[in-house]
Short mmCIF file of C-alpha atoms in Angstrom, two decimals:
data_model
loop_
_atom_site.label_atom_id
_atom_site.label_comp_id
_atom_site.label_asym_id
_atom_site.label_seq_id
_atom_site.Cartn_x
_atom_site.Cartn_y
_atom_site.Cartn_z
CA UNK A 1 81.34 126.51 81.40
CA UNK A 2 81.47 122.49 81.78
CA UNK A 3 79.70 120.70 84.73
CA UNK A 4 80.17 117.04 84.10
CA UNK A 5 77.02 115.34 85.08
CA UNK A 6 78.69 112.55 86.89
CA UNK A 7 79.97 114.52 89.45
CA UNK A 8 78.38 116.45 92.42
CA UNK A 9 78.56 119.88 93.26
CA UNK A 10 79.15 122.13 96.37
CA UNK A 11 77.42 125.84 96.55
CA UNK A 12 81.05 126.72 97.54
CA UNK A 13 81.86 125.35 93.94
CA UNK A 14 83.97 122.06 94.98
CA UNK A 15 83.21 118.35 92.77
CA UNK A 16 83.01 115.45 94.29
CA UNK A 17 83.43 112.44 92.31
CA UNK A 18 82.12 108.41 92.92
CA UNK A 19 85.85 107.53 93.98
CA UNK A 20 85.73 110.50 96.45
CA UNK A 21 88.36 112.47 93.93
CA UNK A 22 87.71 116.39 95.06
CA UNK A 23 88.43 119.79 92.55
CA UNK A 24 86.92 122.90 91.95
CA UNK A 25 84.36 123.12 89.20
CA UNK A 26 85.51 125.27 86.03
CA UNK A 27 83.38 128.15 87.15
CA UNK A 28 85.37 128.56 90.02
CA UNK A 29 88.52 128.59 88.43
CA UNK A 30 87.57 131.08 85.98
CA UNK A 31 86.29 133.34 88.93
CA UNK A 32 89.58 133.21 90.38
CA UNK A 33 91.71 133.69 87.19
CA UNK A 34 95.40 132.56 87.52
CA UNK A 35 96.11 129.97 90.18
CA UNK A 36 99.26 130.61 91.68
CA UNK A 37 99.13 128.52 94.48
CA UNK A 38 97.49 125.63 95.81
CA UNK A 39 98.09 124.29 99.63
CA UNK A 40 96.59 120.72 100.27
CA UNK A 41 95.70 118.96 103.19
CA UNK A 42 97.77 116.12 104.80
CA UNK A 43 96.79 112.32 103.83
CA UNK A 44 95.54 110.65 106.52
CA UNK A 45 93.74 113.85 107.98
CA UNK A 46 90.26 113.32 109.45
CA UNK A 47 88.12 116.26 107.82
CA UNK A 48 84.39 117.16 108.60
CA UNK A 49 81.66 118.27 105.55
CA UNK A 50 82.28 122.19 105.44
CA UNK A 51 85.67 122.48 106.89
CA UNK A 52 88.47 124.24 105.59
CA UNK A 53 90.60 121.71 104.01
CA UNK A 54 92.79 123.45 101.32
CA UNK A 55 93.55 126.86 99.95
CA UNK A 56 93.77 127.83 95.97
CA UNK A 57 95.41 131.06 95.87
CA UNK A 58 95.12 133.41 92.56
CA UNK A 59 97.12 136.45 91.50
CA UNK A 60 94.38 138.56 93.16
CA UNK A 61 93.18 136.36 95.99
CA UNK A 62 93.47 133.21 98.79
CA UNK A 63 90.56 131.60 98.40
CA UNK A 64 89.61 128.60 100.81
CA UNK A 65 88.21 124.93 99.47
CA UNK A 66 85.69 123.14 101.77
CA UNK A 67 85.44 119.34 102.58
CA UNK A 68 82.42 118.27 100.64
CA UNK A 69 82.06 115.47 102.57
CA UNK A 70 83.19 113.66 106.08
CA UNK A 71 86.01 111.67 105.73
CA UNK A 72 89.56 110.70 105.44
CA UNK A 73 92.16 112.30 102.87
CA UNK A 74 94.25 109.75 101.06
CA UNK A 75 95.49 111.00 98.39
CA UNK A 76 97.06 114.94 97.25
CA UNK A 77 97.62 115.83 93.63
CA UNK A 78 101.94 116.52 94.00
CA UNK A 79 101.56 117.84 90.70
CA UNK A 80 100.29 120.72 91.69
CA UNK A 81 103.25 122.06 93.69
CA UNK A 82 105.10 123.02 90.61
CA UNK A 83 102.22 123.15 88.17
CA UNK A 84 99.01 125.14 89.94
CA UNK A 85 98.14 126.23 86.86
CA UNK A 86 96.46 122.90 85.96
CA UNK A 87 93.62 124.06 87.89
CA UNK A 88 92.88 126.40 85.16
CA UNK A 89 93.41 124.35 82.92
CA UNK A 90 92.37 120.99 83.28
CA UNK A 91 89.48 120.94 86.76
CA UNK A 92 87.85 118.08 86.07
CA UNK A 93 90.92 116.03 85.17
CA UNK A 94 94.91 116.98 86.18
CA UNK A 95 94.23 119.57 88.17
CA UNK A 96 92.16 117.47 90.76
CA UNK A 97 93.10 118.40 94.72
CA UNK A 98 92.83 115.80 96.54
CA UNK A 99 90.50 112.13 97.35
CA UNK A 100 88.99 110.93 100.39
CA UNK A 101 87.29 107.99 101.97
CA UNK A 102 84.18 109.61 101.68
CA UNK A 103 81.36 108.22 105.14
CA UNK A 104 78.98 110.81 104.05
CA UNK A 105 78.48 113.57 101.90
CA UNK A 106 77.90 116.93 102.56
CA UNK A 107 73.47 117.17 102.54
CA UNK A 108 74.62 120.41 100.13
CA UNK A 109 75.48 118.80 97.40
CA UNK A 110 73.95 118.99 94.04
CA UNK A 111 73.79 117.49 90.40
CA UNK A 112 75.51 119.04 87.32
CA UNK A 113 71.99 120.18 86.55
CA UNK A 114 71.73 122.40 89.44
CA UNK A 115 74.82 123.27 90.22
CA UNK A 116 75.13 124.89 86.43
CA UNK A 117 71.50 126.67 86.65
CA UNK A 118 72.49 128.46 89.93
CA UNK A 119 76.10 129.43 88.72
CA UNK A 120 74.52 131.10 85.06
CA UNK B 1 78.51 141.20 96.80
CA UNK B 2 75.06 142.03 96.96
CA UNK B 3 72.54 143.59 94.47
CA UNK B 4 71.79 146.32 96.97
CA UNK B 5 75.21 147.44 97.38
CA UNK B 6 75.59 147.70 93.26
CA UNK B 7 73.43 149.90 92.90
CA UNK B 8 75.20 152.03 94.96
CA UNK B 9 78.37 151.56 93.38
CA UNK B 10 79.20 154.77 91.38
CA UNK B 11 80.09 154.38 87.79
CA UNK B 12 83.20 155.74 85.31
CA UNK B 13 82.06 156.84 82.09
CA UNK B 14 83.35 153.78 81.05
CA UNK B 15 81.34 151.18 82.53
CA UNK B 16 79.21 150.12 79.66
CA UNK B 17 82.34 149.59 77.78
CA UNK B 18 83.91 147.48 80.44
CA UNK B 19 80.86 145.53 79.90
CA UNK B 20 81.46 145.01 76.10
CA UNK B 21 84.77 144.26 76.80
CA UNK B 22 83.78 141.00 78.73
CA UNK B 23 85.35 142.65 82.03
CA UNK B 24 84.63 141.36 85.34
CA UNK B 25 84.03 143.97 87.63
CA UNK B 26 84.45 144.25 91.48
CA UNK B 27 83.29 146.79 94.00
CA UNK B 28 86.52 148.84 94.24
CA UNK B 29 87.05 152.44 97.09
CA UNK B 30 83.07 152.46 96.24
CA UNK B 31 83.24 152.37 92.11
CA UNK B 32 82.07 149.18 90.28
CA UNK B 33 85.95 148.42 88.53
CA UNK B 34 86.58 145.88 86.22
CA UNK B 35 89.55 143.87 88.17
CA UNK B 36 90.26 141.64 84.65
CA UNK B 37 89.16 141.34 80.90
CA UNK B 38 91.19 138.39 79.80
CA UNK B 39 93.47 137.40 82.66
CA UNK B 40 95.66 139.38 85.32
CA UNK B 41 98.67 137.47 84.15
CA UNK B 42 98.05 138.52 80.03
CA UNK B 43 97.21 142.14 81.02
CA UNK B 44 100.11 142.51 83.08
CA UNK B 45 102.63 141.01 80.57
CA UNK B 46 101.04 143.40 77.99
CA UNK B 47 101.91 146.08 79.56
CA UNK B 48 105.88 144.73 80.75
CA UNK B 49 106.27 143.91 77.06
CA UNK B 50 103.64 145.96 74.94
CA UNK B 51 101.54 148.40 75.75
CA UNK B 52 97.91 148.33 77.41
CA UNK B 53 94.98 150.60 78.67
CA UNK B 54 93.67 151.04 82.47
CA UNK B 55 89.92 152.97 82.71
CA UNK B 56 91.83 155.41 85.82
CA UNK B 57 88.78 157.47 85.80
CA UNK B 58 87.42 157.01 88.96
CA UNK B 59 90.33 158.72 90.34
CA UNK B 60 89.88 162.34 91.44
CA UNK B 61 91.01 165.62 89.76
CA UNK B 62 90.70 169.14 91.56
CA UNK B 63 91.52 172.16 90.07
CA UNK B 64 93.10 174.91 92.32
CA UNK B 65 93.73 178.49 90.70
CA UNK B 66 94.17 182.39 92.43
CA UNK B 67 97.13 184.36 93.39
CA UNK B 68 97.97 182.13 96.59
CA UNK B 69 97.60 178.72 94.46
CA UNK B 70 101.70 177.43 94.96
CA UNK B 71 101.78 178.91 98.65
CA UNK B 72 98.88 177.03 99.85
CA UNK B 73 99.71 173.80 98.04
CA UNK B 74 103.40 173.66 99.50
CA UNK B 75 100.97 174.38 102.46
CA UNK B 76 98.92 171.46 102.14
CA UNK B 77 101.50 168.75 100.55
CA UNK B 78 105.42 168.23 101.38
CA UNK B 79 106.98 168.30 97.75
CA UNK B 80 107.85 171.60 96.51
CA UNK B 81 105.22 173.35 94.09
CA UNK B 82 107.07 176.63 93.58
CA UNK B 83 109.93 174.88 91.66
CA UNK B 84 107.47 172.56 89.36
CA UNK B 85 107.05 174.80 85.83
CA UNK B 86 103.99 174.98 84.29
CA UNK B 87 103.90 171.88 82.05
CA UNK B 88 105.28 169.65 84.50
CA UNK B 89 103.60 166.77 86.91
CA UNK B 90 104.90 165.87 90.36
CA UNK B 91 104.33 163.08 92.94
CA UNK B 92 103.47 164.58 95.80
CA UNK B 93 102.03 163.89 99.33
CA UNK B 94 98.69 165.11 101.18
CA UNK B 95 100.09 165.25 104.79
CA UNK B 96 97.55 165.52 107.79
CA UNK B 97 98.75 167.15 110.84
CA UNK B 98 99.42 164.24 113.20
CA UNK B 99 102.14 162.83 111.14
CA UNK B 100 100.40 160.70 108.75
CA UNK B 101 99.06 161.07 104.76
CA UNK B 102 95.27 161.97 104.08
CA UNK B 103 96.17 160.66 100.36
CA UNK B 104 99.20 160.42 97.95
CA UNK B 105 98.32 162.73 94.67
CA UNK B 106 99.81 163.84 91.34
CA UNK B 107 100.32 167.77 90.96
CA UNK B 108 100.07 169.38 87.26
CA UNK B 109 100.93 172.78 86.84
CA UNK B 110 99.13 174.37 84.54
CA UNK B 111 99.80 177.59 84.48
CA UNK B 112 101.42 180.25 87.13
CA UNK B 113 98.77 180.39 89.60
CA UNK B 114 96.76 177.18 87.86
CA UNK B 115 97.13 173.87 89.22
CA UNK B 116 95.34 170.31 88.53
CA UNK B 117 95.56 167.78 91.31
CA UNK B 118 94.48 163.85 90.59
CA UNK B 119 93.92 161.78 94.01
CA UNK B 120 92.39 158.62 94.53
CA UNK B 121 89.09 157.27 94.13
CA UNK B 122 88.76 156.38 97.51
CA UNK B 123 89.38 159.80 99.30
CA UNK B 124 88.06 162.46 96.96
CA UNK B 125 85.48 163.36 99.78
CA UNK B 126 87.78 163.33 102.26
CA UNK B 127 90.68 165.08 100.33
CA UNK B 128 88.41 167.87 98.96
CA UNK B 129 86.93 168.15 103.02
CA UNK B 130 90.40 168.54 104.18
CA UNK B 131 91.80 170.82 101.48
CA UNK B 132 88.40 173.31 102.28
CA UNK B 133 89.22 173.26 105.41
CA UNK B 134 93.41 174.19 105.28
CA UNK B 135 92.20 177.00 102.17
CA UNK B 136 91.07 179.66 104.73
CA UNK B 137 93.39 182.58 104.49
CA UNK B 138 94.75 181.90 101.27
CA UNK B 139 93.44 183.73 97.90
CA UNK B 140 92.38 180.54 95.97
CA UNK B 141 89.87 178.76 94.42
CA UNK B 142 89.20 174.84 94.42
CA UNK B 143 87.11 173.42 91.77
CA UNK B 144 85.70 169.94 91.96
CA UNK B 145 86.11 168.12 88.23
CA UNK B 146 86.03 165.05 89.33
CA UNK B 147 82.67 164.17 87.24
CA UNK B 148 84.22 166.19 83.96
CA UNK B 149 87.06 164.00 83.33
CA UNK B 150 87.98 160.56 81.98
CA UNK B 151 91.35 159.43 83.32
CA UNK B 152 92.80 156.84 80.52
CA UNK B 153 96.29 155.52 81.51
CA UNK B 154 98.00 154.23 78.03
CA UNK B 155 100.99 152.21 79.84
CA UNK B 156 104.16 150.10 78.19
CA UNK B 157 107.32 150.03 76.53
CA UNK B 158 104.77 150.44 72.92
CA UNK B 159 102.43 153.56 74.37
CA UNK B 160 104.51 155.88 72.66
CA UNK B 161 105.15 154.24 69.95
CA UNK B 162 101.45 153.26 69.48
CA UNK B 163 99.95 156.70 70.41
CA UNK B 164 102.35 158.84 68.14
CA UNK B 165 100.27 158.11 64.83
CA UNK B 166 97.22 159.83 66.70
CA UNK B 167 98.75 162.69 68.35
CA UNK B 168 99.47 166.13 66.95
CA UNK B 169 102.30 166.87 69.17
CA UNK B 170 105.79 164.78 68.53
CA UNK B 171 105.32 162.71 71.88
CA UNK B 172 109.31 162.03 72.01
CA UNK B 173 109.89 165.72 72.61
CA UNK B 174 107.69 165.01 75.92
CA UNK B 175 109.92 164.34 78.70
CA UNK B 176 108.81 161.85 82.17
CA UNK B 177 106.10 163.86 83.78
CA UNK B 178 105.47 166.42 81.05
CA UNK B 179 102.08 167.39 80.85
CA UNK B 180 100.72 168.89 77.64
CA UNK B 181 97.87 169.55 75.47
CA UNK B 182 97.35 167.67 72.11
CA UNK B 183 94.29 166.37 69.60
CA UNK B 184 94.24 162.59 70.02
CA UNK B 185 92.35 160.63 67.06
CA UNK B 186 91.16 164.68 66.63
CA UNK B 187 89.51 165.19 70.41
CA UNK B 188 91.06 167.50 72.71
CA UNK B 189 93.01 165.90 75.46
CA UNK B 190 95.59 166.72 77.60
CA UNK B 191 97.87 164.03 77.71
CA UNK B 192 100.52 163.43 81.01
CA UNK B 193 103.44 161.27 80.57
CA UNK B 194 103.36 159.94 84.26
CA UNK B 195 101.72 156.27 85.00
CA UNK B 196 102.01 153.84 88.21
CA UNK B 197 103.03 150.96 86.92
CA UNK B 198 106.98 150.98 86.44
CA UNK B 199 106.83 151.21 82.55
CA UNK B 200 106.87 154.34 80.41
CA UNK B 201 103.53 155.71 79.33
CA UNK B 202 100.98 158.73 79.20
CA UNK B 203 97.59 159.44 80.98
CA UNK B 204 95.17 160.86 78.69
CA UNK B 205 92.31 163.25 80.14
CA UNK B 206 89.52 163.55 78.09
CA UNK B 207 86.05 165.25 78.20
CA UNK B 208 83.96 162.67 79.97
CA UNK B 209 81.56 162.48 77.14
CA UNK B 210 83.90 161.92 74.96
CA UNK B 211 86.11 159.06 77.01
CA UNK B 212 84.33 156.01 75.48
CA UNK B 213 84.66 156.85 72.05
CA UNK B 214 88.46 157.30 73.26
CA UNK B 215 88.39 154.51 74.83
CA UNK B 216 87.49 152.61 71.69
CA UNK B 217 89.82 153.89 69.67
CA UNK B 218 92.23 153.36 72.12
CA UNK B 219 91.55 149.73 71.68
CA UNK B 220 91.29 149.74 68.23
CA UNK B 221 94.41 150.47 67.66
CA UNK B 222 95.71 146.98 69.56
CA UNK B 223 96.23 148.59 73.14
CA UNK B 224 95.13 145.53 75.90
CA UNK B 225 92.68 146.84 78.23
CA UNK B 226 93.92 146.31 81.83
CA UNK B 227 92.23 145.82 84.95
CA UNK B 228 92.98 146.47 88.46
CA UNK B 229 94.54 143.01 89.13
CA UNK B 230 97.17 143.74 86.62
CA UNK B 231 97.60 147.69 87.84
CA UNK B 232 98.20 145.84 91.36
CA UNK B 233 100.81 143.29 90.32
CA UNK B 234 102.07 146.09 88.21
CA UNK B 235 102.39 148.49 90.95
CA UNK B 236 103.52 146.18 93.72
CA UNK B 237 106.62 144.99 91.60
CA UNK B 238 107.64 148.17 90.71
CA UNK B 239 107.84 149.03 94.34
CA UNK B 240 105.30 151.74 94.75
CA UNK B 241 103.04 152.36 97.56
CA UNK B 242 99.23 152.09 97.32
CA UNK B 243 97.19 154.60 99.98
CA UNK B 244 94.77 152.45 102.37
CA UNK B 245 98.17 149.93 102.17
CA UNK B 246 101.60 151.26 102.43
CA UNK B 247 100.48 154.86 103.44
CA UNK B 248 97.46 155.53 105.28
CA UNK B 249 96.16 157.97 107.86
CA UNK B 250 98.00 156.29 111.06
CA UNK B 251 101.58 155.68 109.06
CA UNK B 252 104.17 157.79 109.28
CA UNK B 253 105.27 158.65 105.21
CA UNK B 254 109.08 158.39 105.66
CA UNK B 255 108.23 154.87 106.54
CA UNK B 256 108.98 154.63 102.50
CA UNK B 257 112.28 155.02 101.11
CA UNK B 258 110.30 157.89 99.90
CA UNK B 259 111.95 161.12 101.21
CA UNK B 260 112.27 162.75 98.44
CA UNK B 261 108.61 164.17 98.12
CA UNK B 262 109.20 166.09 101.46
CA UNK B 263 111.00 169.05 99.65
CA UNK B 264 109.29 171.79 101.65
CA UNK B 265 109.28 172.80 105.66
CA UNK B 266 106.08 174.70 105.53
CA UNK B 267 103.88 172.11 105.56
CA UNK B 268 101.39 171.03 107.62
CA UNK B 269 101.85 168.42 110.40
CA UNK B 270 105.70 169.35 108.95
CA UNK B 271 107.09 168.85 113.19
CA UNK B 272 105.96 164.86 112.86
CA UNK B 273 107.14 164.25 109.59
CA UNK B 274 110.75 165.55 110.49
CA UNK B 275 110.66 162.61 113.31
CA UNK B 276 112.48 159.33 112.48
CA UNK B 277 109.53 156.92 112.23
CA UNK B 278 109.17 153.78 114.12
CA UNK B 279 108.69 151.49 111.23
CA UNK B 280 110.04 150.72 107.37
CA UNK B 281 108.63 149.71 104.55
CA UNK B 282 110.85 146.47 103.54
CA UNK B 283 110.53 144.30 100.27
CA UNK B 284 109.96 140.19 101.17
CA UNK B 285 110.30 137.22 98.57
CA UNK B 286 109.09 134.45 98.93
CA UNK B 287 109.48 130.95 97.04
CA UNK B 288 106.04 129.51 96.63
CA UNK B 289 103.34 131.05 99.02
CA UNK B 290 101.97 134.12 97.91
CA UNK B 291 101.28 136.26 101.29
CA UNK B 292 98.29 138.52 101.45
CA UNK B 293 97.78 141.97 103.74
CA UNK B 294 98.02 142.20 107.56
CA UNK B 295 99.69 138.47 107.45
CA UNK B 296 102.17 138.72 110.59
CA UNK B 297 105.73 139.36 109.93
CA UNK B 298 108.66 137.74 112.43
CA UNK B 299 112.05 138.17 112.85
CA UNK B 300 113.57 135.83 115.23
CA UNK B 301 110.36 134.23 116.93
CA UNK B 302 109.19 137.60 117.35
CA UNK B 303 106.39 139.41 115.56
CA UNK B 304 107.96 142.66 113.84
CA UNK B 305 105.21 143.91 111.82
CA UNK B 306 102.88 143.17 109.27
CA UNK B 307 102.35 142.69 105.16
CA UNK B 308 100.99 145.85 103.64
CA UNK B 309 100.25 144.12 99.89
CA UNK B 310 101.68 140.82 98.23
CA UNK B 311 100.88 138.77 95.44
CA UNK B 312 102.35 136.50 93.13
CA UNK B 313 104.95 138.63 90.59
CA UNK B 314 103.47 137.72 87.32
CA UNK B 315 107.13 139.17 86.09
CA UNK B 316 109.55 137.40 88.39
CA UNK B 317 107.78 134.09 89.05
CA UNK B 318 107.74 134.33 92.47
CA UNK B 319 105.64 136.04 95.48
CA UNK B 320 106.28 139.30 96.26
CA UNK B 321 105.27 141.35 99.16
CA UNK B 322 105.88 145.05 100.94
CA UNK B 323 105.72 144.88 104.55
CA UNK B 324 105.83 147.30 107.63
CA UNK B 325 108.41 146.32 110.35
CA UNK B 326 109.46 147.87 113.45
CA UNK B 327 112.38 149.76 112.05
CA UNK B 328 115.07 148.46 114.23
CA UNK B 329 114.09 145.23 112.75
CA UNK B 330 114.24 146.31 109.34
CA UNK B 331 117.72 145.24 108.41
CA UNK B 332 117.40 141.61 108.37
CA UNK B 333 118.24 139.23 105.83
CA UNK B 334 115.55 136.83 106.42
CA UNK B 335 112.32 136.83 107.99
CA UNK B 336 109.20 134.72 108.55
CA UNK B 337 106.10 135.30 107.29
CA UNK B 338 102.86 133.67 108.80
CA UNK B 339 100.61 132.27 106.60
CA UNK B 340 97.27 130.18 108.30
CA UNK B 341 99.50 129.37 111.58
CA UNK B 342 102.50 128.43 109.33
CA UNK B 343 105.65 130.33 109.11
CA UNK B 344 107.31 130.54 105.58
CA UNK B 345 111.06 131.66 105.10
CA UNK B 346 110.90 135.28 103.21
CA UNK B 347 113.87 137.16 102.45
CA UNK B 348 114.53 140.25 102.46
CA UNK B 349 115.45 142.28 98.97
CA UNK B 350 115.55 145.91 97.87
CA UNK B 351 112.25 148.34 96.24
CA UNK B 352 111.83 148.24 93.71
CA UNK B 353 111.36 144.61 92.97
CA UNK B 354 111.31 144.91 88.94
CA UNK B 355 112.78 148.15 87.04
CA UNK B 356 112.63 148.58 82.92
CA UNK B 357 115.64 148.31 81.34
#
């Protein structure tokens, strides 16, 4: 399992990056197995630390994503419409969700560190 | 999950061997399953294109023998027992007597007044409860063998093909729901060609001490294993019902397109089942989002009914989903489904959603 240590880390297994880029971490897309699905938020949405923001949906299951911080979205990742699958494949990178002007992070959040020793 | 409720979770004979296998495994009708071992998606093509393995053991298997053995089961389920011949496995219905199912089930006939019923995991308490109960007055005797067997289901275009080497009966002499005897890799088995999953195949019964080492072999000789994900997707495109989804308690059976396995007036609860029900089963597809159980069906601005299972067809590309509607509403074209205070244009298309070639 990869946990890039410059990103942080939700208990409900979402990254956050610097540049307020959001994903889910490669333990949670294994967990989930083939995404099918993925419905994002609208840009320009005001979202609060914890709230329901987007939905990855696999074979099996809908499973929701959480805000991990307070903000404003500003940016979806279109190419998941017609290719969920990057989630799977590439969680750190292509198959990003979606960025936000971060004003404060979820208190949650972890390191790589911890996030990876708690998810073993 | 919790680590209290695991250890409560009953286990096949083939748990340890799910284990090995890398398997994930999910609480499932109160059995720790696996749900996948490399991917729903791989196991499910697999088995459309090749042939794979599902551990089925957890699923139930009476035994009912004595003089009265075909009278009380066309007693106690709606398809016709007298005409199956021993050797032969039937589909077959578990009504209760308020119009509903207690549980769908697979009759074998074993023998004249020897009969082997498989139900599922779920309600083997309350199927064996019920069956006590409706066995007063007949001459019969129900054995529970639910712990004695392991319940292999070989499934895909290959099984045969793949099995034959192993068998010492010619398998292409066996006929859709034949159920037989045979040595397989030299146990004793008793091998079914019946499966839920739309494809040809054969469900092996084996000692339960002996299932792993079947089990193994199975595998050794390139079947995929399969977990429940896949026998979901598998099931739901091929149209059939799941009990707890489609059929349940409350739900009246010719709901289905299923009339067929009503083949016998006798039964019990018989005066509900002859009434037209108030709902249909209908088949919805959708273009992206997949739609997920109890997710509100509408026709019109009005809410018609509900989704009984749906998931993204693995096969056809697409979401996929069996709903209950109000059955004067069941002969629309188009309806909406309702998905997180959204509605999303499904249409309407005919059950089976995938059949082999």
């Amino acid at each position: 399992m990869q946990t890039p240590s410059e990103l942080k880390y939700a208990p409900s297994h979402e990254w956050l990056s610097e540049d307020g880029t959001v994903g889910i971490s490669d333990f949670a897309q294994d967990q989930l197995g083939d995404v099918v699905y993925v419905e994002l938020p609208e840009v320009g949405r005001i979202v609060t630390a914890g709230e329901t923001v987007a939905v990855v949906e696999s074979v099996k299951t809908a499973s929701d994503i959480y805000a991990p911080a307070t903000g404003t979205i500003t940016a979806v990742n279109d190419a998941l419409s017609g290719g969920p699958e990057l989630v799977n494949s590439s969680p750190y990178e292509d198959g990003w969700l979606f960025k936000m002007d971060v004003t404060e992070e979820s208190t949650e959040l972890t390191s790589a560190e911890e996030y990876a020793a708690a998810n073993n | 999950m919790t680590p209290t409720s695991e250890q409560t979770l009953k286990r096949t004979p083939l748990h340890a061997a799910h284990l090995r296998a890398g398997a994930r495994m999910v609480p499932f009708g109160g059995w720790d399953m696996p749900v996948q071992y490399s991917g729903v998606k791989a196991e499910h093509d697999a088995i459309r294109t090749g042939a794979g393995v599902f551990d089925v053991s957890h699923m139930g298997e009476f035994r009912i023998t004595g003089p009265d053995a075909a009278r009380f089961l066309n007693r106690v389920t709606t398809n016709d027992v007298a005409k199956l011949k021993p050797g032969r496995a039937a589909y077959n219905w578990l009504p209760n007597d308020t119009g509903g199912l207690v549980d769908d089930i697979y009759v074998y006939r074993v023998a004249e007044e020897e009969f082997f019923l498989v139900v599922n995991a779920s309600n083997i308490e309350k199927d064996w409860a019920h069956l006590q109960q409706h066995a007063a007055g007949f001459d019969v005797t129900l054995t529970d063998e639910s712990d004695r067997w392991g319940l292999l289901a070989v499934q895909g275009p290959q099984a045969e093909a793949t099995l034959q080497p192993h068998s010492s009966v010619d398998l292409s002499l066996q006929k859709k729901n034949a159920f037989f005897a045979t040595k397989l890799f030299g146990f004793d088995v008793w091998l079914a060609r019946t499966g839920y999953t739309g494809e040809d195949g054969f469900e092996v019964f084996t000692d339960a001490a002996e299932a792993e080492t079947v089990w193994d072999k199975l595998l050794a000789i390139g079947l995929t294993p399969a977990g429940l994900g896949a026998r979901d997707t598998l099931r739901l495109e091929a149209g059939f019902p799941l009990y707890g989804h489609e059929f349940a308690d409350h739900i009246h059976p010719l709901s289905s397109t299923y009339t067929w396995v009503v083949k016998n007036t006798a039964h019990l609860g018989a005066q509900h089942i002859q009434t037209a029900p108030k709902q249909k089963l209908i088949g919805l597809a959708l273009d992206k989002v997949p739609v997920r159980e109890g997710y509100p069906v509408q026709l019109g601005g009005a809410v018609v009914g509900h989704v009984t299972s749906g998931t993204s067809s693995p096969t056809l590309g697409h979401p996929i989903a069996m709903a209950l509607v109000n059955a004067e509403a069941g002969d629309a074209d188009a309806y909406d489904v309702e998905v997180r205070g959204k509605l999303h244009p499904a249409r309407r298309v005919a059950l089976p959603f995938y059949k082999r070639a």
